[in-house]
PDB file of C-alpha atoms in Angstrom:
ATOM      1  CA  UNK Q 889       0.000   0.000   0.000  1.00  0.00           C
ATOM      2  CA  UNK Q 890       0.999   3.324  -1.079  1.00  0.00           C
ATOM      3  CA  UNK Q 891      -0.007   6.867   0.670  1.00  0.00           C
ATOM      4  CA  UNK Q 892       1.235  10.507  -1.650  1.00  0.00           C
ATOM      5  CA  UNK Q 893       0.097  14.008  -0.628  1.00  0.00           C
ATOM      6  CA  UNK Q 894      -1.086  16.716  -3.062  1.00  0.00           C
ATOM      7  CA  UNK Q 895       0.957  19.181  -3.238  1.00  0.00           C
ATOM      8  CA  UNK Q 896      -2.426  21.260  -2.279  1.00  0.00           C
ATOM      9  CA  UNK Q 897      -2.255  19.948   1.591  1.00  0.00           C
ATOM     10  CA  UNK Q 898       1.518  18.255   1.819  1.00  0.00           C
ATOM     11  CA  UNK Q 899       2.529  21.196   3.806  1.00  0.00           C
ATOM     12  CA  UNK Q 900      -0.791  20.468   6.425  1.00  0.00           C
ATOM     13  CA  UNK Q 901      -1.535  16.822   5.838  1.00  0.00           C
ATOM     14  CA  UNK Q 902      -4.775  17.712   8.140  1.00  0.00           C
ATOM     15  CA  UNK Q 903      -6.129  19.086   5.505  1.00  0.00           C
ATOM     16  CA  UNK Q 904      -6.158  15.819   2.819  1.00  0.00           C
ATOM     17  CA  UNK Q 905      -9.113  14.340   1.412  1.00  0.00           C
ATOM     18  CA  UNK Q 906      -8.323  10.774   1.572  1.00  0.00           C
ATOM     19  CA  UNK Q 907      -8.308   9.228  -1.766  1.00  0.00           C
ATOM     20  CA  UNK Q 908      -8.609   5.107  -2.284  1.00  0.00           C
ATOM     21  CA  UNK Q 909      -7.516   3.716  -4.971  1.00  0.00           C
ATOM     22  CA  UNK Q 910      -6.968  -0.028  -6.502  1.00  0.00           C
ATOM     23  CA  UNK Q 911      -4.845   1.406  -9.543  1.00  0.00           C
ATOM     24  CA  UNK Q 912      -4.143   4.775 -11.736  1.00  0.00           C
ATOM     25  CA  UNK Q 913      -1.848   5.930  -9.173  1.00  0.00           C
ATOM     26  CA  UNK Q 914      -0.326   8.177 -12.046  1.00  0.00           C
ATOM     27  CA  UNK Q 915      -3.999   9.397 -13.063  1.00  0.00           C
ATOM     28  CA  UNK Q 916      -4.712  10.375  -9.621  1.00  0.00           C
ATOM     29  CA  UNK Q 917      -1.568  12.085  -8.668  1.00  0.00           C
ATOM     30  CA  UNK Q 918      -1.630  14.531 -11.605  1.00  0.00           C
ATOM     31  CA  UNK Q 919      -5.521  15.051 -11.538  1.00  0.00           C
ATOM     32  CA  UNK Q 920      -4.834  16.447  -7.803  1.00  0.00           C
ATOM     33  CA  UNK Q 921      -1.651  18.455  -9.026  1.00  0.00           C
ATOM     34  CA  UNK Q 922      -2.649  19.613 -11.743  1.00  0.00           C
ATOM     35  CA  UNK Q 923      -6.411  20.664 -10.318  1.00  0.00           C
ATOM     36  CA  UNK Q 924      -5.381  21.507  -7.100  1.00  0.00           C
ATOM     37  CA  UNK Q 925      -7.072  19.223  -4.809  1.00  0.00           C
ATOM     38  CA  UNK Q 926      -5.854  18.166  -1.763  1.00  0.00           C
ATOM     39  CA  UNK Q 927      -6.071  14.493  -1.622  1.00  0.00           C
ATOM     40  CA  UNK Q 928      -4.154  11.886   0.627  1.00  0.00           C
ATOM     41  CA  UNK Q 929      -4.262   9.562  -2.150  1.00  0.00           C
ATOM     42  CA  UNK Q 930      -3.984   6.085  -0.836  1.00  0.00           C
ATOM     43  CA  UNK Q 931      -3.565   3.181  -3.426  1.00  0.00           C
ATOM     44  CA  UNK Q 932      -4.868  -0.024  -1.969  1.00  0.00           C
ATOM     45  CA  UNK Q 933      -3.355  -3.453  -2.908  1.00  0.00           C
ATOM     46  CA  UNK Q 934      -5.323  -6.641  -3.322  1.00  0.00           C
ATOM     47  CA  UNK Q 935      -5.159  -8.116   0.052  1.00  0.00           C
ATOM     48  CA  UNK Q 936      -5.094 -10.789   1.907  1.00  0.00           C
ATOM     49  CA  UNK Q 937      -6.929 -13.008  -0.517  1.00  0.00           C
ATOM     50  CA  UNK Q 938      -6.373 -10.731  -3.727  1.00  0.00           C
ATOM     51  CA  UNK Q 939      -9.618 -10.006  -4.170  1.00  0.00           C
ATOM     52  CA  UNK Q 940      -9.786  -5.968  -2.714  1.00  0.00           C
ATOM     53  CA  UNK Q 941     -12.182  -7.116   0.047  1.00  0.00           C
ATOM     54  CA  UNK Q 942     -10.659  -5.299   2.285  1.00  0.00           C
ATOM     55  CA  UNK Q 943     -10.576  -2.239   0.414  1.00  0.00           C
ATOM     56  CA  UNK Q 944     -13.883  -2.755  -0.364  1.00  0.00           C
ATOM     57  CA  UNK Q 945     -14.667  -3.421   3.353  1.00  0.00           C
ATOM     58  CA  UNK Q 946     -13.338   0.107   4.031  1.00  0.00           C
ATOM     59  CA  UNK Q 947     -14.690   1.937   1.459  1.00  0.00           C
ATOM     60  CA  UNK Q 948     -18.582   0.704   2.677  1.00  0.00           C
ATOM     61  CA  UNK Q 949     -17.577   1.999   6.317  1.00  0.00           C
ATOM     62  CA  UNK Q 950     -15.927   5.259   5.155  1.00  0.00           C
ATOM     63  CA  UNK Q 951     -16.674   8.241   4.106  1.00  0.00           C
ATOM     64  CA  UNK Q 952     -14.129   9.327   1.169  1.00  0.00           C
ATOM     65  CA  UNK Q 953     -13.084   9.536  -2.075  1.00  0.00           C
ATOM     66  CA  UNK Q 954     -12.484   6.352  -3.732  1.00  0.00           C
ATOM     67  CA  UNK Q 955     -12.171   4.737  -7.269  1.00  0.00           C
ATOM     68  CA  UNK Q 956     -14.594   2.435  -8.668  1.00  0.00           C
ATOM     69  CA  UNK Q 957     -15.500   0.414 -12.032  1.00  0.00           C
ATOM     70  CA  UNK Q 958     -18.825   0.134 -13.299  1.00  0.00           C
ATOM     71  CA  UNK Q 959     -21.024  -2.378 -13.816  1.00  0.00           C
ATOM     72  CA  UNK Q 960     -19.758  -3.595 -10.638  1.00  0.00           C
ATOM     73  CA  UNK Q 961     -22.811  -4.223  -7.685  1.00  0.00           C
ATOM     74  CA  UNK Q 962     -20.155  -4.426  -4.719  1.00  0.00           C
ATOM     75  CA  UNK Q 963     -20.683  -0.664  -3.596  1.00  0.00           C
ATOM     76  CA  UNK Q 964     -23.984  -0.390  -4.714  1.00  0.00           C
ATOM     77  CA  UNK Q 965     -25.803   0.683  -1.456  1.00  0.00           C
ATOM     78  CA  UNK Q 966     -28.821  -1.487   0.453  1.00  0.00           C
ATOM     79  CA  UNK Q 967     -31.429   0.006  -1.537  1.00  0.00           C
ATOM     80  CA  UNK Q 968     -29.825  -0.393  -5.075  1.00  0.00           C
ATOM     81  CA  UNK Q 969     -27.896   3.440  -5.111  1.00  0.00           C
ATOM     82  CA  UNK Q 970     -24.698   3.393  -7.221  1.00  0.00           C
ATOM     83  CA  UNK Q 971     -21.396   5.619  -5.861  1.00  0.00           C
ATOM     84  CA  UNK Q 972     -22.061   9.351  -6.893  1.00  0.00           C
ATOM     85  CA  UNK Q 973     -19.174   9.928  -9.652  1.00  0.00           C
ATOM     86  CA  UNK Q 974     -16.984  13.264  -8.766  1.00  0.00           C
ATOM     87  CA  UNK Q 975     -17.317  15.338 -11.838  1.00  0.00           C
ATOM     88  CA  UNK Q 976     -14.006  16.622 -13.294  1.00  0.00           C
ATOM     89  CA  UNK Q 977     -13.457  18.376 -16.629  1.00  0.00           C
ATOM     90  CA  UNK Q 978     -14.429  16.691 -19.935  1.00  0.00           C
ATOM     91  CA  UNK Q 979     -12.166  14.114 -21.144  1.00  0.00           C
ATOM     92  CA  UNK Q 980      -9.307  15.705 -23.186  1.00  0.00           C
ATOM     93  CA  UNK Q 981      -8.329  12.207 -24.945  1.00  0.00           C
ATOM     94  CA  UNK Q 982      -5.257  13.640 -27.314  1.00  0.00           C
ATOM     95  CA  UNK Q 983      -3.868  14.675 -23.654  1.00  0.00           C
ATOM     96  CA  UNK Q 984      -4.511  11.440 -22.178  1.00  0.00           C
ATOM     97  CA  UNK Q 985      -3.148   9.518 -25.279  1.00  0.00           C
ATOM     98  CA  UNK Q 986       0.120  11.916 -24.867  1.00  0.00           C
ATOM     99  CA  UNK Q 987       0.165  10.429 -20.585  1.00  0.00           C
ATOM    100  CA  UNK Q 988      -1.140  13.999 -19.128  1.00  0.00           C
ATOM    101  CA  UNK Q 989      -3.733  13.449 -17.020  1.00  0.00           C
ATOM    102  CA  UNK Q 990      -5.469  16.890 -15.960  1.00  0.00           C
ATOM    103  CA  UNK Q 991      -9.013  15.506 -17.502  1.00  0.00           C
ATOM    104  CA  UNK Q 992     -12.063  13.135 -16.598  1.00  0.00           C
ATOM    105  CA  UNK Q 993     -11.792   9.347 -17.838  1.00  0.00           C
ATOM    106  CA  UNK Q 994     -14.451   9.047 -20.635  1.00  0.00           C
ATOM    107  CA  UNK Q 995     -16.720   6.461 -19.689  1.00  0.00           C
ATOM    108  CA  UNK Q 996     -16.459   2.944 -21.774  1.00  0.00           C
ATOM    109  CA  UNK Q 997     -19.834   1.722 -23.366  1.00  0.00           C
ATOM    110  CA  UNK Q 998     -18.912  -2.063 -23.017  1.00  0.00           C
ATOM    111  CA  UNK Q 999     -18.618  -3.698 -26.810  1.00  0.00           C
ATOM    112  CA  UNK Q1000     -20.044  -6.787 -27.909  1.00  0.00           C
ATOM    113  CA  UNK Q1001     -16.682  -8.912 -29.388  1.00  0.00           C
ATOM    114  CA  UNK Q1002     -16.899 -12.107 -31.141  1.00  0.00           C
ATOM    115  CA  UNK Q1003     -14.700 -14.578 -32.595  1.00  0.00           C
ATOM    116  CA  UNK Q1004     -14.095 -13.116 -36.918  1.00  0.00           C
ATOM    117  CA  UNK Q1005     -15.088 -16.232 -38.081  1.00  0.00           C
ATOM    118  CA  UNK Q1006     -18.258 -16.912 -35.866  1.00  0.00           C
ATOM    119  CA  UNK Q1007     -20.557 -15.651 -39.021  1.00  0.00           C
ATOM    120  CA  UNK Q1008     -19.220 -17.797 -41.027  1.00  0.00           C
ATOM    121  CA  UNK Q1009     -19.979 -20.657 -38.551  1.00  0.00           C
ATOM    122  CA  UNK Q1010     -22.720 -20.185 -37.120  1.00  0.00           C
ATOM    123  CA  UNK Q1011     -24.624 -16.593 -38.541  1.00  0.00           C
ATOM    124  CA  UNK Q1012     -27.626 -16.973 -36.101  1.00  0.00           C
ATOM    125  CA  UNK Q1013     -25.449 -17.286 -32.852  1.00  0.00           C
ATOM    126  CA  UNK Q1014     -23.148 -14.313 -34.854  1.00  0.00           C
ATOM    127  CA  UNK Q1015     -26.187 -11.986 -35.469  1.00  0.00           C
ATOM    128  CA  UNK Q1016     -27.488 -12.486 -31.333  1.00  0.00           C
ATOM    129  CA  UNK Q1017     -23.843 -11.363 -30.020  1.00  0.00           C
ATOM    130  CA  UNK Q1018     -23.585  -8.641 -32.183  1.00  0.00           C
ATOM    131  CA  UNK Q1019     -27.282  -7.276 -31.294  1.00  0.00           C
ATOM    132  CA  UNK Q1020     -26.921  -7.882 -27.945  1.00  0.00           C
ATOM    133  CA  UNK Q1021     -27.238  -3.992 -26.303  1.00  0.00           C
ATOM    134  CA  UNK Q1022     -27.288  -2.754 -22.647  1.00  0.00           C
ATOM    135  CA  UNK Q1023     -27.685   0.585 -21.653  1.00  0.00           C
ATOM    136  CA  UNK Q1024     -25.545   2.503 -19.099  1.00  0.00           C
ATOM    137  CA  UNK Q1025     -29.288   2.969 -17.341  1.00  0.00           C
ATOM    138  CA  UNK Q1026     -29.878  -1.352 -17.565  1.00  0.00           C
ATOM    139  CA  UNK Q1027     -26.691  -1.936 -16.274  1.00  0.00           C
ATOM    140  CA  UNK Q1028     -27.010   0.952 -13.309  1.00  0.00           C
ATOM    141  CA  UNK Q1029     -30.690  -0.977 -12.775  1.00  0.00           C
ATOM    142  CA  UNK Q1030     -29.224  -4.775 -13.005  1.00  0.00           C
ATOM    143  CA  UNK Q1031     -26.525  -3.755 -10.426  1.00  0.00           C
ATOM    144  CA  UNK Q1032     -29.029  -2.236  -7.738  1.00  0.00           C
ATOM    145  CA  UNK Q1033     -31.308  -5.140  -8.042  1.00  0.00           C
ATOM    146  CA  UNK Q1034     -28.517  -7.899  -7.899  1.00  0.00           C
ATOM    147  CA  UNK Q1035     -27.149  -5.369  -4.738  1.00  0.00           C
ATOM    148  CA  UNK Q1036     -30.641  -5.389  -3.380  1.00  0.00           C
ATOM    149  CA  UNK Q1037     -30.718  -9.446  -3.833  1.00  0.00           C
ATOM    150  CA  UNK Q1038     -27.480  -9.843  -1.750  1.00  0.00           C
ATOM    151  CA  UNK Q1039     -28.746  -7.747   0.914  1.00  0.00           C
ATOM    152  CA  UNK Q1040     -30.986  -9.800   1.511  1.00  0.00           C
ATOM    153  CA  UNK Q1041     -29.585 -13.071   1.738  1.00  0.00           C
ATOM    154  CA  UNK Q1042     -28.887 -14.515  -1.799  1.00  0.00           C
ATOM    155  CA  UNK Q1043     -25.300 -15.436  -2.670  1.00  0.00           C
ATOM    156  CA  UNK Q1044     -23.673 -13.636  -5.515  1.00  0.00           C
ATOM    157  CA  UNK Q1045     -24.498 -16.658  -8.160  1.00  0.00           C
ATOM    158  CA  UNK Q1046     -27.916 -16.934  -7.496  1.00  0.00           C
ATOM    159  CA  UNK Q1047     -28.573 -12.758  -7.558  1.00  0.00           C
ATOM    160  CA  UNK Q1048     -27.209 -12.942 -10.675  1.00  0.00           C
ATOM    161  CA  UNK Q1049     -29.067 -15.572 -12.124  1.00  0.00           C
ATOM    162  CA  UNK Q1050     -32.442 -14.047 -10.593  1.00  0.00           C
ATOM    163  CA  UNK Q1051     -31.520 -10.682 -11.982  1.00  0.00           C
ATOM    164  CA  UNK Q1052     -30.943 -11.621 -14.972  1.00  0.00           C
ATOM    165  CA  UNK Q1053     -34.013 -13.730 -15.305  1.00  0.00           C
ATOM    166  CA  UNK Q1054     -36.424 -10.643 -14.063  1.00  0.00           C
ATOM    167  CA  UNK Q1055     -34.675  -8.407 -16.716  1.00  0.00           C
ATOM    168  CA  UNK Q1056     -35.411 -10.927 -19.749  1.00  0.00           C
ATOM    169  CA  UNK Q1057     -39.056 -11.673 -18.456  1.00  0.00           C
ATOM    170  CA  UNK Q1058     -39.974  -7.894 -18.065  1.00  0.00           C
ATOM    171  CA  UNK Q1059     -37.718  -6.424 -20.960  1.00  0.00           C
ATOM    172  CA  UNK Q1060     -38.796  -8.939 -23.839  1.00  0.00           C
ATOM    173  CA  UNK Q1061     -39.604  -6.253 -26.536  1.00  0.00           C
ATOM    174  CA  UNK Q1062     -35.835  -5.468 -26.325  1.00  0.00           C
ATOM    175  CA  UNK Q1063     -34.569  -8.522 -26.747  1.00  0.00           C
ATOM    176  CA  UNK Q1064     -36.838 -10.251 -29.263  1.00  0.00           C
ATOM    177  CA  UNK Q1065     -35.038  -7.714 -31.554  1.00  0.00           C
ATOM    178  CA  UNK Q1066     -31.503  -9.392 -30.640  1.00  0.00           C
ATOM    179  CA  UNK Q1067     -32.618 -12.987 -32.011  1.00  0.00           C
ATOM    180  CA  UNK Q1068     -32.758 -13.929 -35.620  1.00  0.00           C
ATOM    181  CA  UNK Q1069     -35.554 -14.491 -37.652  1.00  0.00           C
ATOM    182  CA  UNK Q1070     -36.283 -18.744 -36.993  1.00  0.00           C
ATOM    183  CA  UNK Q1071     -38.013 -19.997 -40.267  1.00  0.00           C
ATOM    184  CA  UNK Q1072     -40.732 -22.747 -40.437  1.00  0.00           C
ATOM    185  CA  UNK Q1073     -39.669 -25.924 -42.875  1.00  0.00           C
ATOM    186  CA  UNK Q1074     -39.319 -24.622 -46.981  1.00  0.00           C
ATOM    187  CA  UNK Q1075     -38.431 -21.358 -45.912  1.00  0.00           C
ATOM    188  CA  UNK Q1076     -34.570 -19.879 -44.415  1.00  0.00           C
ATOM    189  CA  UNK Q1077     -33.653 -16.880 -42.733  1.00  0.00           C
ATOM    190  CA  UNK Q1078     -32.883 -13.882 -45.316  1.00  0.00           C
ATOM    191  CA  UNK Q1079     -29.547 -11.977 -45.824  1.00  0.00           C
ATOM    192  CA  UNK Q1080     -30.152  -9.680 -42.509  1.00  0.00           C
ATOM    193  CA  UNK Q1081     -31.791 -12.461 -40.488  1.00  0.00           C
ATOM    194  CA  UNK Q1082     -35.051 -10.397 -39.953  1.00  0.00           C
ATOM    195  CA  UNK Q1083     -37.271 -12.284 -42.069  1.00  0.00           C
ATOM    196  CA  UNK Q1084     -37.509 -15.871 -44.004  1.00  0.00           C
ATOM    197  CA  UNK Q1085     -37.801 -16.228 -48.003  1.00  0.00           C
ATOM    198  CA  UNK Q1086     -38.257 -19.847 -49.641  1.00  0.00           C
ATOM    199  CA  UNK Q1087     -35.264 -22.045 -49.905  1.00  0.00           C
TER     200      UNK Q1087
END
């Protein structure tokens, strides 16, 4: 573990806002130099059992600054809440490329990837993986329900599997659009999979 002081509060290290972190050290230390916040920035390692649980553990019974990766449901609150983000400046990502860090992270829209030969395969299997969509919303709800699950009792597998099974029985009109067209006998799926034509 790992504790640097902003410049902003090194002289009074009173006046730090503790900062956890798992990784980015770098990121960190220049967003608080070159911003001027004064953050004790405090990079956590993986613990005991290298799986963060302890910085996890301390993050739930602290009140501070701390990184997190999203989807993730492990600090999502009792009642389904994700961590409020800290806003910083938009993402400048020619800086960023370059290694200055004085910017936001841009968020990552998760992509579907696929093996390159899977259409050629199989182009029903092919056409569900690339169609399959989430929302930054879906995933926020999914995480605060599977959160919500735990809370009360379920283990990790099984609020999964009942979260995911709630969001495919209430959200069916999104992802009937996802599967490919299945054709009755004399008739095959056309080029885009949406409809059948005769064989």
């Amino acid at each position: 573990d790992t504790i640097w002081f902003s410049p902003a509060c090194s002289a009074d290290t009173t006046k730090c806002v503790p900062l956890m972190i798992q990784y980015s050290m770098q990121f960190a230390m220049q967003i608080a130099f070159f911003l001027k916040m004064p953050l004790a920035v405090v990079m956590v390692g993986p613990g005991r059992n290298s799986d963060y649980a302890e910085y996890f553990r301390a993050i739930q019974n602290g009140r501070f600054l701390f990184g997190y990766y999203s989807p993730n449901d492990v600090l999502v609150d009792a009642e389904g809440n994700s961590p409020v983000m800290l806003s910083l400046p938009p993402t400048n990502h020619l800086e960023q490329y370059r290694g200055l860090y004085r910017t936001g992270i841009s968020s990552v829209k998760p992509r579907n990837y696929c093996w390159r030969d899977l259409s050629k395969v199989d182009r029903h299997v092919h056409y569900f993986a690339a169609s399959f969509d989430l929302y930054t919303q879906d995933l926020e709800t999914l995480m605060g329900r599977s959160r919500r699950l735990q809370v009360a009792g379920a283990d990790t597998a099984a609020a999964a599997r009942q979260t995911a099974c709630e969001w495919v029985l209430a959200q069916q009109d999104r992802w009937r659009a996802w599967i490919p067209a299945i054709c009755m006998p004399g008739l095959a799926p056309d080029v885009t999979l949406h409809g059948c034509a005769p064989c």
